[in-house]
Every structure is written in structure tokens, then in C-alpha cells.
Short mmCIF file of C-alpha atoms in Angstrom, two decimals:
data_model
loop_
_atom_site.label_atom_id
_atom_site.label_comp_id
_atom_site.label_asym_id
_atom_site.label_seq_id
_atom_site.Cartn_x
_atom_site.Cartn_y
_atom_site.Cartn_z
CA MET G 1 8.89 -15.30 -3.79
CA LEU G 2 9.04 -19.13 -3.74
CA GLY G 3 7.36 -20.28 -6.80
CA SER G 4 5.82 -23.27 -4.71
CA ALA G 5 2.56 -23.08 -2.70
CA ALA G 6 3.69 -25.97 -0.44
CA ASP G 7 6.89 -24.24 0.46
CA ALA G 8 4.69 -20.93 1.01
CA GLU G 9 2.43 -22.62 3.54
CA ASP G 10 5.40 -24.01 5.53
CA VAL G 11 6.59 -20.47 5.91
CA LEU G 12 3.35 -19.14 6.86
CA GLN G 13 3.04 -22.00 9.41
CA GLU G 14 6.48 -21.32 10.83
CA THR G 15 5.64 -17.61 11.04
CA TRP G 16 2.42 -18.42 12.71
CA LEU G 17 4.17 -20.60 15.41
CA ARG G 18 6.74 -17.81 15.98
CA TRP G 19 3.98 -15.17 16.18
CA ALA G 20 2.04 -17.26 18.80
CA GLY G 21 4.87 -17.24 21.04
CA VAL G 22 5.48 -13.26 20.87
CA ASP G 23 4.87 -11.04 23.57
CA LEU G 24 2.69 -8.38 21.77
CA ALA G 25 3.29 -5.92 24.21
CA GLY G 26 6.87 -5.73 22.81
CA VAL G 27 5.65 -5.27 19.37
CA ARG G 28 5.64 -1.44 17.91
CA GLU G 29 3.91 -2.58 14.70
CA GLU G 30 2.75 -5.71 14.15
CA ARG G 31 2.49 -5.59 10.43
CA ALA G 32 6.10 -4.73 9.90
CA TYR G 33 6.84 -7.44 12.45
CA LEU G 34 5.00 -10.19 10.40
CA VAL G 35 6.49 -9.10 7.06
CA ARG G 36 9.92 -9.47 8.47
CA ILE G 37 9.46 -12.72 9.75
CA VAL G 38 7.69 -13.89 6.43
CA THR G 39 10.55 -12.46 4.34
CA ARG G 40 13.30 -13.83 6.52
CA GLN G 41 11.79 -17.21 6.26
CA ALA G 42 11.26 -17.22 2.83
CA LEU G 43 14.83 -16.04 2.17
CA ASP G 44 16.11 -19.16 4.14
CA ARG G 45 13.72 -21.28 2.19
CA LEU G 46 14.79 -19.95 -1.21
CA ARG G 47 18.44 -20.58 -0.24
CA THR G 48 17.37 -24.19 0.55
CA LEU G 49 15.40 -24.71 -2.68
CA GLY G 50 18.60 -23.30 -4.51
CA ARG G 51 20.42 -26.12 -3.26
CA ARG G 52 17.84 -28.82 -4.10
CA LYS G 53 17.52 -27.49 -7.86
CA GLU G 54 21.16 -28.13 -8.10
CA SER G 55 20.49 -31.81 -8.38
CA TYR G 56 17.12 -31.84 -9.86
CA VAL G 57 16.62 -33.58 -13.01
CA GLY G 58 15.81 -31.67 -15.79
CA PRO G 59 14.26 -28.07 -16.16
CA TRP G 60 12.77 -26.81 -12.96
CA LEU G 61 9.29 -25.04 -13.21
CA PRO G 62 7.24 -23.46 -10.63
CA GLU G 63 4.25 -25.20 -8.99
CA PRO G 64 1.13 -24.57 -11.10
CA LEU G 65 -1.86 -23.19 -9.68
CA LEU G 66 -5.50 -23.51 -10.87
CA THR G 67 -6.76 -20.11 -10.35
CA ALA G 68 -10.21 -18.39 -10.67
CA PRO G 69 -11.04 -16.34 -14.01
CA ASP G 70 -11.16 -13.27 -11.84
CA VAL G 71 -7.69 -13.39 -11.06
CA ALA G 72 -6.59 -12.60 -14.80
CA GLU G 73 -8.67 -9.44 -14.53
CA ASP G 74 -6.23 -8.00 -12.21
CA VAL G 75 -3.56 -7.79 -14.97
CA GLU G 76 -0.78 -7.02 -12.49
CA LEU G 77 -1.50 -9.62 -10.01
CA ALA G 78 -1.79 -12.38 -12.89
CA ASP G 79 1.42 -11.08 -14.29
CA SER G 80 3.34 -11.47 -11.02
CA VAL G 81 2.42 -15.30 -10.40
CA SER G 82 2.37 -16.25 -14.24
CA MET G 83 4.73 -19.06 -15.01
CA ALA G 84 6.77 -16.79 -17.44
CA MET G 85 7.26 -14.02 -14.54
CA LEU G 86 8.04 -16.68 -11.98
CA LEU G 87 10.88 -17.97 -13.97
CA VAL G 88 12.24 -14.58 -14.75
CA LEU G 89 12.31 -14.09 -10.89
CA GLU G 90 14.17 -17.65 -10.44
CA THR G 91 17.27 -15.70 -12.32
CA LEU G 92 17.55 -13.13 -9.30
CA GLN G 93 19.66 -13.89 -6.28
CA PRO G 94 17.48 -14.44 -3.24
CA ILE G 95 17.91 -11.03 -1.67
CA GLU G 96 17.15 -9.29 -5.09
CA ARG G 97 13.79 -11.30 -5.54
CA ALA G 98 12.67 -10.65 -2.04
CA VAL G 99 13.52 -6.88 -2.49
CA PHE G 100 11.81 -6.91 -6.14
CA VAL G 101 8.55 -8.91 -4.59
CA LEU G 102 8.02 -6.49 -1.65
CA ARG G 103 8.60 -3.37 -3.83
CA GLU G 104 7.05 -3.93 -7.08
CA VAL G 105 4.26 -6.57 -6.09
CA PHE G 106 3.61 -5.26 -2.37
CA ASP G 107 4.61 -1.47 -2.88
CA LEU G 108 6.34 -1.70 0.26
CA ASP G 109 8.47 1.51 1.09
CA TYR G 110 12.16 1.23 1.46
CA ASP G 111 12.50 1.46 4.86
CA GLU G 112 10.03 -1.35 5.76
CA ILE G 113 11.92 -3.43 3.06
CA ALA G 114 15.25 -2.53 4.90
CA GLU G 115 13.98 -3.86 8.06
CA ALA G 116 12.39 -6.98 6.48
CA VAL G 117 15.74 -7.82 4.92
CA GLY G 118 18.26 -6.79 7.22
CA LYS G 119 19.73 -4.16 4.94
CA SER G 120 19.94 -0.31 5.02
CA PRO G 121 17.33 1.71 3.19
CA ASN G 122 20.16 2.86 0.50
CA ALA G 123 21.35 -0.66 -0.13
CA VAL G 124 17.64 -1.69 -0.49
CA ARG G 125 17.06 1.17 -3.10
CA GLN G 126 20.40 -0.08 -5.12
CA ILE G 127 19.14 -3.63 -5.11
CA ALA G 128 15.73 -2.58 -5.98
CA TYR G 129 16.93 -0.74 -9.03
CA ARG G 130 19.14 -3.88 -10.23
CA ALA G 131 16.47 -6.31 -9.65
CA ARG G 132 14.13 -4.08 -11.74
CA ALA G 133 16.48 -3.75 -14.76
CA HIS G 134 17.10 -7.35 -14.67
CA VAL G 135 13.43 -8.16 -14.87
CA ALA G 136 12.87 -5.48 -17.27
CA ALA G 137 15.25 -6.98 -19.63
CA ARG G 138 13.95 -10.36 -19.41
CA ARG G 139 10.04 -9.74 -18.62
CA PRO G 140 7.86 -11.25 -21.25
CA ARG G 141 6.07 -8.60 -23.62
CA GLY G 142 2.42 -8.59 -23.58
CA THR G 143 -0.24 -11.25 -22.49
CA GLY G 144 -2.37 -11.17 -25.58
CA SER G 145 -6.02 -10.67 -25.77
CA PRO G 146 -8.90 -13.08 -24.45
CA ALA G 147 -9.45 -14.13 -28.02
CA GLU G 148 -5.67 -14.73 -28.60
CA HIS G 149 -5.59 -16.68 -25.69
CA ARG G 150 -8.55 -18.85 -26.30
CA ALA G 151 -7.20 -19.64 -30.06
CA ALA G 152 -3.91 -20.71 -28.73
CA LEU G 153 -5.55 -22.98 -26.39
CA GLN G 154 -7.89 -24.57 -28.68
CA ALA G 155 -4.86 -25.22 -31.09
CA PHE G 156 -3.03 -26.81 -28.34
CA GLN G 157 -6.07 -28.80 -27.35
CA ARG G 158 -6.77 -30.11 -30.86
CA ALA G 159 -2.87 -31.17 -30.86
CA VAL G 160 -3.15 -33.00 -27.46
CA GLU G 161 -6.44 -34.71 -28.07
CA THR G 162 -6.32 -35.63 -32.02
CA GLY G 163 -2.90 -34.91 -33.15
CA GLU G 164 -3.76 -32.24 -35.63
CA LEU G 165 -0.80 -29.63 -35.74
CA GLN G 166 -1.40 -27.35 -38.49
CA SER G 167 -3.40 -24.94 -36.38
CA LEU G 168 -1.03 -25.21 -33.56
CA LEU G 169 2.06 -24.40 -36.23
CA ASP G 170 -0.33 -21.30 -37.18
CA ILE G 171 0.06 -19.66 -33.77
CA LEU G 172 3.72 -20.67 -32.42
CA ALA G 173 6.19 -17.91 -32.53
CA PRO G 174 9.09 -18.84 -34.52
CA ASP G 175 11.24 -18.65 -31.10
CA VAL G 176 8.78 -20.41 -29.06
CA VAL G 177 10.26 -22.23 -26.03
CA ALA G 178 8.92 -25.37 -24.71
CA LEU G 179 9.89 -26.66 -21.20
CA SER G 180 8.78 -29.70 -19.38
CA ASP G 181 9.08 -30.60 -15.88
CA GLY G 182 8.95 -34.26 -14.66
CA GLY G 183 11.23 -34.09 -11.72
CA GLY G 184 12.87 -37.44 -12.52
CA VAL G 185 9.59 -39.30 -11.67
CA LYS G 186 7.34 -38.87 -14.88
CA HIS G 187 8.85 -38.52 -18.48
CA ALA G 188 9.89 -35.02 -19.48
CA LEU G 189 12.18 -32.94 -21.63
CA LEU G 190 15.93 -33.00 -20.09
CA ARG G 191 16.36 -29.54 -21.59
CA PRO G 192 14.36 -26.80 -23.36
CA VAL G 193 13.07 -27.12 -26.88
CA VAL G 194 13.18 -24.15 -29.01
CA GLY G 195 11.41 -23.17 -32.30
CA ALA G 196 8.03 -23.66 -33.72
CA GLY G 197 8.93 -26.72 -36.01
CA ASN G 198 10.83 -28.41 -33.06
CA VAL G 199 7.96 -27.83 -30.48
CA ALA G 200 5.44 -29.13 -33.37
CA ARG G 201 7.47 -32.39 -33.86
CA LEU G 202 7.82 -33.01 -30.17
CA LEU G 203 3.91 -33.02 -30.19
CA ALA G 204 3.83 -35.13 -33.29
CA VAL G 205 6.20 -37.91 -31.52
CA GLY G 206 4.36 -37.70 -28.48
CA TRP G 207 4.71 -35.15 -25.67
CA TRP G 208 1.90 -37.12 -24.25
CA LYS G 209 1.17 -40.89 -24.39
CA ARG G 210 -0.40 -42.19 -27.61
CA ASP G 211 -1.57 -45.26 -26.06
CA ALA G 212 -3.84 -43.59 -23.65
CA GLU G 213 -7.05 -41.76 -23.76
CA ARG G 214 -6.24 -37.97 -23.45
CA SER G 215 -8.44 -35.00 -22.65
CA ALA G 216 -7.38 -31.62 -22.30
CA GLU G 217 -9.57 -28.77 -20.46
CA LEU G 218 -9.30 -25.18 -20.77
CA VAL G 219 -8.30 -23.83 -17.30
CA GLN G 220 -6.78 -20.78 -15.82
CA ILE G 221 -3.14 -21.89 -14.72
CA ASN G 222 -1.31 -19.13 -12.59
CA GLY G 223 -3.56 -16.50 -13.74
CA GLY G 224 -3.07 -17.10 -17.57
CA PRO G 225 -4.33 -19.64 -19.86
CA GLY G 226 -3.57 -23.39 -19.76
CA LEU G 227 -4.68 -26.90 -20.20
CA LEU G 228 -5.40 -29.60 -17.53
CA ILE G 229 -4.17 -32.93 -19.24
CA ARG G 230 -5.71 -36.10 -18.29
CA LEU G 231 -4.69 -39.69 -19.44
CA ASN G 232 -7.26 -42.31 -18.75
CA GLY G 233 -9.13 -40.07 -16.47
CA GLU G 234 -6.50 -39.30 -14.32
CA ILE G 235 -4.79 -35.90 -14.03
CA ASP G 236 -1.30 -36.29 -15.61
CA GLY G 237 0.03 -32.36 -15.77
CA VAL G 238 -0.87 -29.21 -16.91
CA VAL G 239 0.33 -26.79 -19.57
CA ALA G 240 0.91 -23.14 -19.12
CA VAL G 241 1.29 -20.87 -22.20
CA HIS G 242 2.34 -17.56 -22.88
CA VAL G 243 0.71 -15.32 -25.61
CA GLU G 244 2.50 -12.32 -27.27
CA ASN G 245 0.93 -10.47 -30.18
CA GLY G 246 -1.29 -13.40 -30.90
CA TYR G 247 1.57 -15.98 -30.86
CA VAL G 248 2.40 -18.51 -28.25
CA THR G 249 6.19 -17.43 -27.23
CA GLY G 250 6.30 -20.15 -24.17
CA ALA G 251 4.81 -23.56 -23.08
CA TYR G 252 5.39 -25.00 -19.95
CA HIS G 253 4.33 -28.47 -19.06
CA VAL G 254 4.36 -29.76 -15.61
CA ARG G 255 4.11 -33.53 -14.77
CA ASN G 256 6.04 -33.76 -11.60
CA PRO G 257 3.04 -35.29 -9.26
CA GLU G 258 4.52 -33.71 -6.34
CA LYS G 259 3.81 -30.43 -8.16
CA LEU G 260 -0.07 -31.14 -9.24
CA SER G 261 -1.74 -30.87 -5.81
CA ARG G 262 -3.13 -27.45 -6.46
CA VAL G 263 -4.74 -28.03 -9.82
CA GLU G 264 -7.66 -30.27 -8.82
CA ARG G 265 -9.60 -27.03 -7.33
CA PRO G 266 -8.71 -23.44 -7.80
CA THR G 267 -6.58 -21.77 -5.26
CA ALA G 268 -7.21 -18.08 -4.08
CA VAL G 269 -4.93 -15.43 -5.18
CA SER G 270 -5.11 -11.95 -4.00
CA ARG G 271 -3.09 -9.07 -2.70
#
């Protein structure tokens, strides 16, 4: 719901503190009670994040997570936490996002969602319908095979480490979109770069520093293919890619140091 592990942990901590002070004798159904607290805390945090993003320098990308390979085996779970999908969810209003996640990811019934968000079941059904249609119209199509992922990442890896771009040009979709997030702290793109030629030229002129020793490790980022980039041995950022029909349609480069705390070791993701 939040696109940020740090904010999610804050919400869980706040929920735990509230839960610790509850008289359990007055709680009819513990799970539903906890879902309601977490959802409402997350909605409050979403509104706060929305205000922060209004003054954010450059594009905002979700916080990347280094995930274990088994996350990718659960296709629906991997899709729900992917960079591309989280960016689609960013286009929903907070209440729409909460309803969509509770219904589509966690399969809660409408009555339980209504309790969690403080709406009637009929209103929740309408919100769910609108959110589902909105996401369906923007949802990335297909994720590509493991072999296609490997080819895409290896081409990016060669481009990062050697500057060799031809193999990268071969797998970039004509309308590929590159986004980077430096948060005003690290150098990054201030607006999206669109098109295979433009993205390739971006790499050629130095998406990464050319006067440093660069390495790119193949990893899983948010349940999908990605690269962990190091400059002079220090983590400098990550690149998550989205592959459709054998071509890279999205490249998401996160350099903001505040968002890189979850790429040093895998984060457990389950449902």
C-alpha cells in the first residue's frame, strides 16, 4: 500500500502499540480488528506521503527491496510488489489503493474491507470496480520468461560495466521508459526519458559515473529482475527492469540513499 518498507514498518509499530493497549475481552474478531487498524494507519500515512511527494525533487520511485528468488515463483505476489505495479498503484487515490490491495492481493470480502476503510459494502464494491478498471488499463503486460530476463539484465550489465550498448539496443522496446530517483541528494533524471535511442544515449553519456570503478550484480528487486550497482565497491543504486515479450519496457534506477537500506540483504516477502 505504501511503496516504502520504512513507512510500512512504522505503521506496523504504531499498530502494535495500539494493540498492546487493547482490552482483548472487548474485541469480537482479532484479525478484522488488526486489519482495520493497519489499513487506517496506512491511509493516514499515504496522505502524508502524498504531501511530501508534492515537493520531491525529480521522479519518485518506490523503495526497492532485495528479494529472494522464491518470490518470483509466486507470479501474483511478485507482480503486486514489482516496481512497475507499485507505480501504477501510485496513480490511485489512497482509499482506492487500500480497497484494491485488500481485495485483489489479500482477497478480503467486501464487508471486511468496508469495516477497515469506514465505508458501506456497496460503496466499497464501487470503489473496487473503479480501481480494478484503472489498474487494468495501466497494468504492465506480461513479465517475460527467465531467459528473457537474463538476456535483458546481462545487456544492462555490459552497458554499465563496459559501455557496450549494441546488445542493450537489441532488447530495448521502442517506447521504453527510464526513470531515476535521486531524491535531490544524488544526481538523477529530473524527468522520464522515453525511447530506445534516448535511453541508450543516456547510458552512453554517463547514467553512472565514468570516473569510478563500476560493477553490476544480477539480483532480484521487488520480485523481478534487477541490478545492484556499486561504485568503487560502495552501493550506489539499483536498477529494476520490466520485460514484456522479450523487450525491456521500463527501467527504474533508484539512487536516493534513504531508499537503499533494503538492498544489502534479502527482505522476506509473503502473503
